Short mmCIF file of C-alpha atoms in Angstrom, two decimals:
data_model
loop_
_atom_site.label_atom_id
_atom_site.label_comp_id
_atom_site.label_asym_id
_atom_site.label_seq_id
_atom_site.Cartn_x
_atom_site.Cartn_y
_atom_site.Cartn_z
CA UNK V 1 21.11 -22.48 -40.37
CA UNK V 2 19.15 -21.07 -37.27
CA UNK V 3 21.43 -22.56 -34.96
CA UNK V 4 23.29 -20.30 -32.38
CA UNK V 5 26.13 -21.35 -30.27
CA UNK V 6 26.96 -20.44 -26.77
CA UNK V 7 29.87 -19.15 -25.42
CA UNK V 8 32.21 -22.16 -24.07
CA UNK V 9 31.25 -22.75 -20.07
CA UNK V 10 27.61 -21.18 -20.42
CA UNK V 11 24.92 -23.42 -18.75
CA UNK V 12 21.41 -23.62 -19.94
CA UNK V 13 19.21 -21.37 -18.33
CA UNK V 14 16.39 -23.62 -17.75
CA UNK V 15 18.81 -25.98 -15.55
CA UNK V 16 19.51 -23.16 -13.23
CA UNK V 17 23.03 -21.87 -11.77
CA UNK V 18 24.95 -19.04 -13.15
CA UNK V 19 22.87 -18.16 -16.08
CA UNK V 20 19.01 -18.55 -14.41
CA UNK V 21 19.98 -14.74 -14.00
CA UNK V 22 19.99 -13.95 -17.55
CA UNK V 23 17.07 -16.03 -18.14
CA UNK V 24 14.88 -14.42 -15.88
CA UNK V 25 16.16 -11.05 -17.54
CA UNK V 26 15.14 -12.63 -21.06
CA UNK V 27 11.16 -13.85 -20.15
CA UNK V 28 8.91 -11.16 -21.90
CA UNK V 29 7.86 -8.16 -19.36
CA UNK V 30 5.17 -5.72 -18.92
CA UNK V 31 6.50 -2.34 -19.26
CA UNK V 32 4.12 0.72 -17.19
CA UNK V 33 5.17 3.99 -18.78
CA UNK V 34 6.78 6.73 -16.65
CA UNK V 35 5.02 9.06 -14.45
CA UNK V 36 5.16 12.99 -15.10
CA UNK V 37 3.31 13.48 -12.23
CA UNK V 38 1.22 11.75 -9.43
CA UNK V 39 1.92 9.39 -6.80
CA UNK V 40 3.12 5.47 -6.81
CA UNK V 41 2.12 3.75 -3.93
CA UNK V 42 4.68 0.40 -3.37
CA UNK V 43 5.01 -2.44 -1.28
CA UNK V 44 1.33 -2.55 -0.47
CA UNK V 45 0.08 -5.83 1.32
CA UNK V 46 -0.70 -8.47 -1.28
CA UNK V 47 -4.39 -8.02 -2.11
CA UNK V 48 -4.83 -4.57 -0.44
CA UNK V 49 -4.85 -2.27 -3.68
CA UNK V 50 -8.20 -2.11 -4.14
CA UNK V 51 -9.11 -1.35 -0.87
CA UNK V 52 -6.44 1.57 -0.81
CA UNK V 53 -8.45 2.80 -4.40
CA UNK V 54 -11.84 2.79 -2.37
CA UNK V 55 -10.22 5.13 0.32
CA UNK V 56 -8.87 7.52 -2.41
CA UNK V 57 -12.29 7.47 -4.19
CA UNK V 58 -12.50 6.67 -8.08
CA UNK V 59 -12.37 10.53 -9.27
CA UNK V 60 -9.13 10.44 -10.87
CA UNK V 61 -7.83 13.05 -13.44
CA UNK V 62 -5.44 10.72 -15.06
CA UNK V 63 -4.33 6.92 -15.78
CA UNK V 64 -4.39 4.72 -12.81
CA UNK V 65 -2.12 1.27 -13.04
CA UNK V 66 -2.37 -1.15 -10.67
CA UNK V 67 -0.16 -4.20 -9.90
CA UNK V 68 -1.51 -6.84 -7.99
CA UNK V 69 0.08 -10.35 -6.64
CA UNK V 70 3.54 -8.93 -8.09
CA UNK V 71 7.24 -10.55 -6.82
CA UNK V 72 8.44 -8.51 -4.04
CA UNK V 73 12.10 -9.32 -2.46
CA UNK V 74 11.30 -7.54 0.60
CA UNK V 75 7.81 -9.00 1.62
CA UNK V 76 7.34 -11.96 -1.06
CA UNK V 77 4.23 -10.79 -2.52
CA UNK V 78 2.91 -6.82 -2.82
CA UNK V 79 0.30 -4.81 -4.58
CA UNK V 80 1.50 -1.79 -6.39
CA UNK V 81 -0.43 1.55 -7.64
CA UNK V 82 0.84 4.44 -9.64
CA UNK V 83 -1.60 7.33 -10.21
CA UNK V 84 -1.07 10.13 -12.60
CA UNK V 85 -1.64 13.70 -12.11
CA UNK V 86 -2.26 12.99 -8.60
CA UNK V 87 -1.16 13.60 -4.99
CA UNK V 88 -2.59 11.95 -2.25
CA UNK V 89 -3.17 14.10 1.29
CA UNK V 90 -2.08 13.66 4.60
CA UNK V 91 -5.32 11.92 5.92
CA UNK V 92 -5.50 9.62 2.81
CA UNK V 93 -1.80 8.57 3.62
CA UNK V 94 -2.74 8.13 7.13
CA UNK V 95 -5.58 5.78 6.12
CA UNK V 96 -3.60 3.92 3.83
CA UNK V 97 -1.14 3.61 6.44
CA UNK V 98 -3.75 1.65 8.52
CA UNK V 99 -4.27 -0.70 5.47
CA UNK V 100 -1.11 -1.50 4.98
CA UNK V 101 2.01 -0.25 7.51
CA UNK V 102 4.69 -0.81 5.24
CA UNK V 103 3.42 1.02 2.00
CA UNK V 104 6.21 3.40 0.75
CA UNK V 105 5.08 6.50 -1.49
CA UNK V 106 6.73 8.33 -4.39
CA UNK V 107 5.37 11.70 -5.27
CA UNK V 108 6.47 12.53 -8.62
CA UNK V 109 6.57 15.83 -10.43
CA UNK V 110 8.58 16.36 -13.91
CA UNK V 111 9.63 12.69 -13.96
CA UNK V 112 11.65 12.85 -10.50
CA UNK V 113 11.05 11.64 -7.34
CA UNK V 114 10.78 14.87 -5.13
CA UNK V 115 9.31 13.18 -2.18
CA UNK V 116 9.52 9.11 -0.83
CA UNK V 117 8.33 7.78 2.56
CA UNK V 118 6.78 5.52 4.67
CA UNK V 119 4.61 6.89 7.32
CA UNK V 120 4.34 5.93 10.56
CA UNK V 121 0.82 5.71 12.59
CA UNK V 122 0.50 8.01 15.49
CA UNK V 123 -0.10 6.51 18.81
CA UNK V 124 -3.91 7.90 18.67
CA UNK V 125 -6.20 7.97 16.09
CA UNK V 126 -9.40 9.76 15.89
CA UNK V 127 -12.11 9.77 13.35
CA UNK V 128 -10.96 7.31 11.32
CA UNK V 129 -12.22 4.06 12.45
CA UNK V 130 -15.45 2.55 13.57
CA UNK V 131 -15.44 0.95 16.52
CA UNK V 132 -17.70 -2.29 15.75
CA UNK V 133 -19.07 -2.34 19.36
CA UNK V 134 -23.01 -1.52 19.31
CA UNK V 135 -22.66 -0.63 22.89
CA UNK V 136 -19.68 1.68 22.43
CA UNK V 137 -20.17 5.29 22.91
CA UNK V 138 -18.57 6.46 19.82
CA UNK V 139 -21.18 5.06 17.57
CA UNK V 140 -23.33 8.08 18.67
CA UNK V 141 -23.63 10.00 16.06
CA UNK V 142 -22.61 12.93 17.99
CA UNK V 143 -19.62 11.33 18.87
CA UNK V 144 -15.91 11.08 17.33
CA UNK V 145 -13.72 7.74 17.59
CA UNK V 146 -11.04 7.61 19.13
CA UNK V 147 -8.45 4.69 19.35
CA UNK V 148 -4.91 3.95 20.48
CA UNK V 149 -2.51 1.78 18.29
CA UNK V 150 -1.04 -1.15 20.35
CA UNK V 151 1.01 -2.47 17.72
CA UNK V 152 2.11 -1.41 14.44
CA UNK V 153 2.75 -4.68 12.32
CA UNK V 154 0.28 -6.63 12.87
CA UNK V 155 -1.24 -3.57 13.26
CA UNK V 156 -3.57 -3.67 16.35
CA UNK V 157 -5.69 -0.34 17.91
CA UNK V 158 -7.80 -0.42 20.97
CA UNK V 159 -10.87 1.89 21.34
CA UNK V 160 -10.23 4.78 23.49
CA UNK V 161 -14.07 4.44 25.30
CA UNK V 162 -15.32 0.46 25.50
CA UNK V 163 -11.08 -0.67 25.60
CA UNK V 164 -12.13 -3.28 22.49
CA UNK V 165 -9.11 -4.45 20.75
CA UNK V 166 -9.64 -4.77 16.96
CA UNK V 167 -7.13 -6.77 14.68
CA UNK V 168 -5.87 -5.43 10.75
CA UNK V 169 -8.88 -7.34 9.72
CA UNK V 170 -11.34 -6.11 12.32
CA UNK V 171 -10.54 -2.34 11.26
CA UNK V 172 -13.36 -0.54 9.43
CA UNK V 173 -12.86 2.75 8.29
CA UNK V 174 -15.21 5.13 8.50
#
C-alpha cells in the first residue's frame, strides 16, 4: 500500500542523469499571475531591481512583483519586475538602461506581448547623470551634464567638461 513503482530503466532523480530533468520540473514553484497590462522588466543585473523601482518612483496604479536573485541561463543570476497597468517612458527606459545594459522589456496590453526590446545607450547622454567632480562645471546649477559612453558592458561614460571617467558603480543619477 503507498508504494509506487517506476517504469523499468528510470533513475532516481536525486542521483542525477536522465531524470534530474523531471525532478527539477516536480520541486514546488511560485506561480506570478499574468499581466493584462503593464510592463515586465527581465534580465536585470542581480541586485539592481530596487534601484530600477527608485527611478520609476513608487506611484504605481497596480500590483508590482518583483523577483530578485532568480536562476537565469543567460547571465546566471537576474532580478526580474513586472508592473501592472503600467508603461514605462522613453527616459525611464533610458535610465534603466544605464542600470543595467542588458534589461529586456515586455509591454503588455490584453495579455500579449505587443512590444519587446532591449535598448541600446546613445553615444551621449545629457541630464541624466551627475558628474561627482566638485570642480566640474556641470555641477552649476545652471548647467546640464553631459557625458559620452565609452563602453557599454561594463558600462563606462566620461564627462563631456572635466573628461572624468566614471565606472557602473560610480554612476549617480540625477
Amino acid at each position: 500500500m503507498g508504494e509506487t513503482t517506476a517504469e523499468p530503466g528510470a533513475r532516481d532523480p536525486r542521483a542525477g542523469g536522465a531524470r534530474a530533468a523531471d525532478k527539477l520540473a516536480s520541486e514546488p514553484q511560485i506561480k506570478v499571475s499574468a499581466l493584462r497590462e503593464g510592463t515586465v522588466i527581465d534580465h536585470l543585473v542581480a541586485g539592481s531591481a530596487l534601484k530600477v523601482l527608485s527611478v520609476l518612483g513608487i506611484k504605481f496604479e497596480g500590483a508590482v512583483t518583483i523577483g530578485l536573485n532568480l536562476d537565469s541561463r543567460k547571465a546566471g543570476r537576474k532580478d526580474i519586475i513586472k508592473i501592472e497597468k503600467r508603461e514605462v517612458t522613453p527616459e525611464e527606459v533610458s535610465r534603466i538602461a544605464l542600470i543595467s545594459p542588458r534589461a529586456s522589456f515586455s509591454i503588455i496590453r490584453d495579455f500579449q506581448v505587443v512590444d519587446k526590446f532591449t535598448p541600446t545607450l546613445p553615444e551621449q547622454i545629457e541630464n541624466m547623470i551627475r558628474c561627482p567632480n566638485p570642480s566640474c562645471i556641470s555641477t552649476a546649477p545652471w548647467m546640464s551634464t553631459k557625458f559620452t559612453v565609452l563602453r557599454t558592458d561594463p558600462i563606462r561614460v566620461r564627462c563631456h567638461y572635466c573628461e572624468r571617467s566614471l565606472k557602473k558603480e560610480e554612476i549617480e543619477l540625477l
